Amino acid sequence: MNRKHSIFAAACTGIALLLFFIVMMYNNPQTRGRVSLEKQLNTIIANHAVDQIKSLSQNEQTYQFMARLSPTIQCKRTSDIQGMDRDSQYYYVTTLDDRKVDVYVRKGDWKVTGIHLQ
């Protein structure tokens, strides 16, 4: 009976540690920002949300590029955080249709605030 309790305790400990690491990874700014920006950009592109594209694009070239993307295009190879500006926005780089795009994400609510075509 003692051996069954030991195995059960070890299994519970293992599950608890696994859940702890999953929560820590998701709350990590590197992971959370990347997942959030990919989800937001993929949704904007899939819905061809021209108003959102216009408001997020930092110049006309970026707007034209984003507006012409096929709804099936998805973010690829999104970087870790590349830096932070004085407005507490994280800076990432992602790839859309084989072009690199700078993406600014507000710290805290993880909302995309700007897009700039490199």
mmCIF file with all atom_site columns, C-alpha atoms in Angstrom:
data_model
loop_
_atom_site.group_PDB
_atom_site.id
_atom_site.type_symbol
_atom_site.label_atom_id
_atom_site.label_alt_id
_atom_site.label_comp_id
_atom_site.label_asym_id
_atom_site.label_entity_id
_atom_site.label_seq_id
_atom_site.pdbx_PDB_ins_code
_atom_site.Cartn_x
_atom_site.Cartn_y
_atom_site.Cartn_z
_atom_site.occupancy
_atom_site.B_iso_or_equiv
_atom_site.pdbx_formal_charge
_atom_site.auth_seq_id
_atom_site.auth_comp_id
_atom_site.auth_asym_id
_atom_site.auth_atom_id
_atom_site.pdbx_PDB_model_num
ATOM 1   C CA . MET A 1 1   ? 0.000   0.000  0.000   1.00 0.00 ? 1   MET A CA 1
ATOM 2   C CA . ASN A 1 2   ? 2.906   2.349  0.762   1.00 0.00 ? 2   ASN A CA 1
ATOM 3   C CA . ARG A 1 3   ? 4.339   1.864  -2.724  1.00 0.00 ? 3   ARG A CA 1
ATOM 4   C CA . LYS A 1 4   ? 1.014   2.844  -4.371  1.00 0.00 ? 4   LYS A CA 1
ATOM 5   C CA . HIS A 1 5   ? 0.955   6.077  -2.337  1.00 0.00 ? 5   HIS A CA 1
ATOM 6   C CA . SER A 1 6   ? 4.522   6.872  -3.379  1.00 0.00 ? 6   SER A CA 1
ATOM 7   C CA . ILE A 1 7   ? 3.742   6.346  -7.065  1.00 0.00 ? 7   ILE A CA 1
ATOM 8   C CA . PHE A 1 8   ? 0.576   8.421  -6.775  1.00 0.00 ? 8   PHE A CA 1
ATOM 9   C CA . ALA A 1 9   ? 2.452   11.236 -4.986  1.00 0.00 ? 9   ALA A CA 1
ATOM 10  C CA . ALA A 1 10  ? 5.196   11.225 -7.632  1.00 0.00 ? 10  ALA A CA 1
ATOM 11  C CA . ALA A 1 11  ? 2.619   11.348 -10.441 1.00 0.00 ? 11  ALA A CA 1
ATOM 12  C CA . CYS A 1 12  ? 0.767   14.245 -8.791  1.00 0.00 ? 12  CYS A CA 1
ATOM 13  C CA . THR A 1 13  ? 4.033   16.119 -8.299  1.00 0.00 ? 13  THR A CA 1
ATOM 14  C CA . GLY A 1 14  ? 4.979   15.573 -11.933 1.00 0.00 ? 14  GLY A CA 1
ATOM 15  C CA . ILE A 1 15  ? 1.598   16.828 -13.153 1.00 0.00 ? 15  ILE A CA 1
ATOM 16  C CA . ALA A 1 16  ? 1.792   19.880 -10.878 1.00 0.00 ? 16  ALA A CA 1
ATOM 17  C CA . LEU A 1 17  ? 5.280   20.740 -12.164 1.00 0.00 ? 17  LEU A CA 1
ATOM 18  C CA . LEU A 1 18  ? 4.163   20.340 -15.773 1.00 0.00 ? 18  LEU A CA 1
ATOM 19  C CA . LEU A 1 19  ? 1.195   22.666 -15.218 1.00 0.00 ? 19  LEU A CA 1
ATOM 20  C CA . PHE A 1 20  ? 3.446   25.177 -13.457 1.00 0.00 ? 20  PHE A CA 1
ATOM 21  C CA . PHE A 1 21  ? 5.865   25.277 -16.406 1.00 0.00 ? 21  PHE A CA 1
ATOM 22  C CA . ILE A 1 22  ? 3.013   25.619 -18.923 1.00 0.00 ? 22  ILE A CA 1
ATOM 23  C CA . VAL A 1 23  ? 1.593   28.599 -17.011 1.00 0.00 ? 23  VAL A CA 1
ATOM 24  C CA . MET A 1 24  ? 5.049   30.172 -16.665 1.00 0.00 ? 24  MET A CA 1
ATOM 25  C CA . MET A 1 25  ? 5.772   29.788 -20.387 1.00 0.00 ? 25  MET A CA 1
ATOM 26  C CA . TYR A 1 26  ? 2.445   31.332 -21.387 1.00 0.00 ? 26  TYR A CA 1
ATOM 27  C CA . ASN A 1 27  ? 2.922   34.299 -19.040 1.00 0.00 ? 27  ASN A CA 1
ATOM 28  C CA . ASN A 1 28  ? 6.474   34.882 -20.265 1.00 0.00 ? 28  ASN A CA 1
ATOM 29  C CA . PRO A 1 29  ? 6.521   38.120 -22.352 1.00 0.00 ? 29  PRO A CA 1
ATOM 30  C CA . GLN A 1 30  ? 8.534   36.355 -25.054 1.00 0.00 ? 30  GLN A CA 1
ATOM 31  C CA . THR A 1 31  ? 5.861   33.715 -25.558 1.00 0.00 ? 31  THR A CA 1
ATOM 32  C CA . ARG A 1 32  ? 2.755   35.706 -24.696 1.00 0.00 ? 32  ARG A CA 1
ATOM 33  C CA . GLY A 1 33  ? 3.601   38.632 -26.972 1.00 0.00 ? 33  GLY A CA 1
ATOM 34  C CA . ARG A 1 34  ? 4.534   36.379 -29.877 1.00 0.00 ? 34  ARG A CA 1
ATOM 35  C CA . VAL A 1 35  ? 1.374   34.274 -29.588 1.00 0.00 ? 35  VAL A CA 1
ATOM 36  C CA . SER A 1 36  ? -0.804  37.365 -29.181 1.00 0.00 ? 36  SER A CA 1
ATOM 37  C CA . LEU A 1 37  ? 0.615   39.265 -32.145 1.00 0.00 ? 37  LEU A CA 1
ATOM 38  C CA . GLU A 1 38  ? 0.414   36.226 -34.417 1.00 0.00 ? 38  GLU A CA 1
ATOM 39  C CA . LYS A 1 39  ? -3.211  35.626 -33.472 1.00 0.00 ? 39  LYS A CA 1
ATOM 40  C CA . GLN A 1 40  ? -4.146  39.280 -33.988 1.00 0.00 ? 40  GLN A CA 1
ATOM 41  C CA . LEU A 1 41  ? -2.336  39.699 -37.311 1.00 0.00 ? 41  LEU A CA 1
ATOM 42  C CA . ASN A 1 42  ? -3.579  36.378 -38.683 1.00 0.00 ? 42  ASN A CA 1
ATOM 43  C CA . THR A 1 43  ? -7.157  37.376 -37.804 1.00 0.00 ? 43  THR A CA 1
ATOM 44  C CA . ILE A 1 44  ? -6.812  40.832 -39.363 1.00 0.00 ? 44  ILE A CA 1
ATOM 45  C CA . ILE A 1 45  ? -5.393  39.331 -42.565 1.00 0.00 ? 45  ILE A CA 1
ATOM 46  C CA . ALA A 1 46  ? -7.950  36.500 -42.740 1.00 0.00 ? 46  ALA A CA 1
ATOM 47  C CA . ASN A 1 47  ? -10.830 38.971 -42.270 1.00 0.00 ? 47  ASN A CA 1
ATOM 48  C CA . HIS A 1 48  ? -9.235  41.496 -44.657 1.00 0.00 ? 48  HIS A CA 1
ATOM 49  C CA . ALA A 1 49  ? -9.943  44.136 -41.976 1.00 0.00 ? 49  ALA A CA 1
ATOM 50  C CA . VAL A 1 50  ? -8.920  47.164 -44.048 1.00 0.00 ? 50  VAL A CA 1
ATOM 51  C CA . ASP A 1 51  ? -9.787  49.700 -41.326 1.00 0.00 ? 51  ASP A CA 1
ATOM 52  C CA . GLN A 1 52  ? -7.561  47.922 -38.806 1.00 0.00 ? 52  GLN A CA 1
ATOM 53  C CA . ILE A 1 53  ? -4.806  47.525 -41.384 1.00 0.00 ? 53  ILE A CA 1
ATOM 54  C CA . LYS A 1 54  ? -4.974  51.261 -42.120 1.00 0.00 ? 54  LYS A CA 1
ATOM 55  C CA . SER A 1 55  ? -4.886  52.269 -38.440 1.00 0.00 ? 55  SER A CA 1
ATOM 56  C CA . LEU A 1 56  ? -1.981  49.933 -37.592 1.00 0.00 ? 56  LEU A CA 1
ATOM 57  C CA . SER A 1 57  ? 0.171   50.601 -40.678 1.00 0.00 ? 57  SER A CA 1
ATOM 58  C CA . GLN A 1 58  ? 2.868   53.163 -39.991 1.00 0.00 ? 58  GLN A CA 1
ATOM 59  C CA . ASN A 1 59  ? 3.116   54.270 -43.617 1.00 0.00 ? 59  ASN A CA 1
ATOM 60  C CA . GLU A 1 60  ? 1.424   53.911 -47.010 1.00 0.00 ? 60  GLU A CA 1
ATOM 61  C CA . GLN A 1 61  ? 3.850   51.227 -48.227 1.00 0.00 ? 61  GLN A CA 1
ATOM 62  C CA . THR A 1 62  ? 3.008   49.038 -45.236 1.00 0.00 ? 62  THR A CA 1
ATOM 63  C CA . TYR A 1 63  ? -0.717  49.639 -45.723 1.00 0.00 ? 63  TYR A CA 1
ATOM 64  C CA . GLN A 1 64  ? -0.582  48.676 -49.412 1.00 0.00 ? 64  GLN A CA 1
ATOM 65  C CA . PHE A 1 65  ? 1.400   45.524 -48.635 1.00 0.00 ? 65  PHE A CA 1
ATOM 66  C CA . MET A 1 66  ? -0.928  44.439 -45.841 1.00 0.00 ? 66  MET A CA 1
ATOM 67  C CA . ALA A 1 67  ? -4.095  45.245 -47.817 1.00 0.00 ? 67  ALA A CA 1
ATOM 68  C CA . ARG A 1 68  ? -2.948  43.065 -50.733 1.00 0.00 ? 68  ARG A CA 1
ATOM 69  C CA . LEU A 1 69  ? -2.153  39.979 -48.659 1.00 0.00 ? 69  LEU A CA 1
ATOM 70  C CA . SER A 1 70  ? -4.122  36.835 -49.382 1.00 0.00 ? 70  SER A CA 1
ATOM 71  C CA . PRO A 1 71  ? -6.465  35.862 -46.518 1.00 0.00 ? 71  PRO A CA 1
ATOM 72  C CA . THR A 1 72  ? -4.547  32.577 -46.227 1.00 0.00 ? 72  THR A CA 1
ATOM 73  C CA . ILE A 1 73  ? -1.219  34.250 -45.343 1.00 0.00 ? 73  ILE A CA 1
ATOM 74  C CA . GLN A 1 74  ? -0.070  33.593 -41.761 1.00 0.00 ? 74  GLN A CA 1
ATOM 75  C CA . CYS A 1 75  ? 2.751   34.972 -39.609 1.00 0.00 ? 75  CYS A CA 1
ATOM 76  C CA . LYS A 1 76  ? 5.936   32.907 -39.751 1.00 0.00 ? 76  LYS A CA 1
ATOM 77  C CA . ARG A 1 77  ? 9.205   32.925 -37.873 1.00 0.00 ? 77  ARG A CA 1
ATOM 78  C CA . THR A 1 78  ? 8.173   35.555 -35.321 1.00 0.00 ? 78  THR A CA 1
ATOM 79  C CA . SER A 1 79  ? 11.170  36.705 -33.290 1.00 0.00 ? 79  SER A CA 1
ATOM 80  C CA . ASP A 1 80  ? 11.545  37.023 -29.564 1.00 0.00 ? 80  ASP A CA 1
ATOM 81  C CA . ILE A 1 81  ? 11.275  40.551 -28.183 1.00 0.00 ? 81  ILE A CA 1
ATOM 82  C CA . GLN A 1 82  ? 13.774  42.741 -30.015 1.00 0.00 ? 82  GLN A CA 1
ATOM 83  C CA . GLY A 1 83  ? 13.427  45.717 -27.681 1.00 0.00 ? 83  GLY A CA 1
ATOM 84  C CA . MET A 1 84  ? 11.050  48.113 -25.972 1.00 0.00 ? 84  MET A CA 1
ATOM 85  C CA . ASP A 1 85  ? 10.342  51.767 -26.688 1.00 0.00 ? 85  ASP A CA 1
ATOM 86  C CA . ARG A 1 86  ? 9.661   54.510 -24.154 1.00 0.00 ? 86  ARG A CA 1
ATOM 87  C CA . ASP A 1 87  ? 5.894   53.958 -24.493 1.00 0.00 ? 87  ASP A CA 1
ATOM 88  C CA . SER A 1 88  ? 6.227   50.427 -23.063 1.00 0.00 ? 88  SER A CA 1
ATOM 89  C CA . GLN A 1 89  ? 5.691   48.774 -26.421 1.00 0.00 ? 89  GLN A CA 1
ATOM 90  C CA . TYR A 1 90  ? 7.564   45.609 -27.257 1.00 0.00 ? 90  TYR A CA 1
ATOM 91  C CA . TYR A 1 91  ? 9.097   45.289 -30.703 1.00 0.00 ? 91  TYR A CA 1
ATOM 92  C CA . TYR A 1 92  ? 9.010   41.997 -32.637 1.00 0.00 ? 92  TYR A CA 1
ATOM 93  C CA . VAL A 1 93  ? 9.807   40.952 -36.210 1.00 0.00 ? 93  VAL A CA 1
ATOM 94  C CA . THR A 1 94  ? 7.628   38.504 -38.107 1.00 0.00 ? 94  THR A CA 1
ATOM 95  C CA . THR A 1 95  ? 7.427   37.297 -41.703 1.00 0.00 ? 95  THR A CA 1
ATOM 96  C CA . LEU A 1 96  ? 4.359   37.723 -43.900 1.00 0.00 ? 96  LEU A CA 1
ATOM 97  C CA . ASP A 1 97  ? 4.463   36.437 -47.471 1.00 0.00 ? 97  ASP A CA 1
ATOM 98  C CA . ASP A 1 98  ? 8.292   36.235 -47.339 1.00 0.00 ? 98  ASP A CA 1
ATOM 99  C CA . ARG A 1 99  ? 8.625   39.890 -46.209 1.00 0.00 ? 99  ARG A CA 1
ATOM 100 C CA . LYS A 1 100 ? 9.815   40.957 -42.770 1.00 0.00 ? 100 LYS A CA 1
ATOM 101 C CA . VAL A 1 101 ? 7.481   43.169 -40.792 1.00 0.00 ? 101 VAL A CA 1
ATOM 102 C CA . ASP A 1 102 ? 8.191   45.083 -37.576 1.00 0.00 ? 102 ASP A CA 1
ATOM 103 C CA . VAL A 1 103 ? 5.334   44.703 -35.100 1.00 0.00 ? 103 VAL A CA 1
ATOM 104 C CA . TYR A 1 104 ? 4.793   46.798 -31.979 1.00 0.00 ? 104 TYR A CA 1
ATOM 105 C CA . VAL A 1 105 ? 2.815   45.273 -29.105 1.00 0.00 ? 105 VAL A CA 1
ATOM 106 C CA . ARG A 1 106 ? 1.666   47.181 -26.014 1.00 0.00 ? 106 ARG A CA 1
ATOM 107 C CA . LYS A 1 107 ? 2.973   45.709 -22.784 1.00 0.00 ? 107 LYS A CA 1
ATOM 108 C CA . GLY A 1 108 ? 0.221   44.555 -20.444 1.00 0.00 ? 108 GLY A CA 1
ATOM 109 C CA . ASP A 1 109 ? -2.723  43.975 -22.753 1.00 0.00 ? 109 ASP A CA 1
ATOM 110 C CA . TRP A 1 110 ? -0.574  42.514 -25.574 1.00 0.00 ? 110 TRP A CA 1
ATOM 111 C CA . LYS A 1 111 ? -2.429  44.484 -28.250 1.00 0.00 ? 111 LYS A CA 1
ATOM 112 C CA . VAL A 1 112 ? -0.733  45.158 -31.599 1.00 0.00 ? 112 VAL A CA 1
ATOM 113 C CA . THR A 1 113 ? -0.272  48.928 -31.880 1.00 0.00 ? 113 THR A CA 1
ATOM 114 C CA . GLY A 1 114 ? 1.773   49.300 -35.060 1.00 0.00 ? 114 GLY A CA 1
ATOM 115 C CA . ILE A 1 115 ? 3.083   47.518 -38.139 1.00 0.00 ? 115 ILE A CA 1
ATOM 116 C CA . HIS A 1 116 ? 5.977   48.591 -40.342 1.00 0.00 ? 116 HIS A CA 1
ATOM 117 C CA . LEU A 1 117 ? 7.203   46.807 -43.478 1.00 0.00 ? 117 LEU A CA 1
ATOM 118 C CA . GLN A 1 118 ? 10.995  46.458 -43.488 1.00 0.00 ? 118 GLN A CA 1
#
